[in-house]
């Protein structure tokens, strides 16, 4: 440690000095991992060891109380309301138009939400433009792990999207939908 306090990290330094820096970095990351496990009983990526989820969300101007893992990909114009949880490995693509996510949503791990696609540009060998449309996720929405929300769709307030679903049409308020493509499930009748 004494060596590190008196030397600068120089890309041209000797292998021995680089090994010392690497050993220090690994020990530091181990200490952070133990701390995170003791605090939250979880193991996370290096980015999440070095950042806090609420700070990540605040850096993008997301609403108060919202959190986002460090490895979430955020593109373009993405607006997120208050108290929304965005899990690890998500893609929030606002590059084709506004992507709006409401208050009190749970966006589970691996969810992808898009505002554009390149299908027509690809199959036309570049003659056609990229297709774009805004996407809207209401308040109190739950989106299950690894679901994909296609551009231009609206998911109404308090809707539930099941895991591994592909949403390519609007989902009404309060509906439960799942599958590929996602289908709204009939309301159960009370007996």
Steps between C-alpha positions, in 0.01 A plus 500: 500500500786739578627461143158593362473814709823633349461399136275606219318253280698517177408277203872469423603377844671170560310173524599476866345838578188415297466175695514696826225735379293205383537323836391818677198543269393139552526531877302825489225337290489201738449738793221679311337165413499393866351836598224472237422145607481600866282800422263351241570124481587519132789450261521761225724602211798730545298800381241441770773462762622849412164674457166524677177424313323818609797710385495325161132589452546856624786554253247452217239724663270212591238570767561511872532157657571324169796263478695346214785251489831618352482263201169636366541636146320835460478648150340825385201664667394289798277640774431299815261600779533463876571183698565283196742207524702411190674164532836386370571447132211711367495701177303826503508624141367851449708558187200476266266724697405563858495202733291580807475275805263599781512495880523185715598267216710185525709443190648154563844370405574479129196699384542680166279797411540651152396810305654392169585201283710451190307217331389695192838672462677164514278308258497791254881507507495851642243657266230529767542704817517375857148468643436708813209555740471606865427237764309558822493293819231612749508526880520193720601267216684173560708366209634148557858391435633489143189652345525714187276803444490598133511861381176696484313300762320621809480293817215636714512579872524202739549251216698182558725360227610141560860383476649443153215680326515687170266800507422620147160658562347729763416344837196652677498640851493228765545216250717191542684400184762240421640294218668549166325701378347616827125442526271663753358238733127500570398629841423219741138486613425513872288209623 
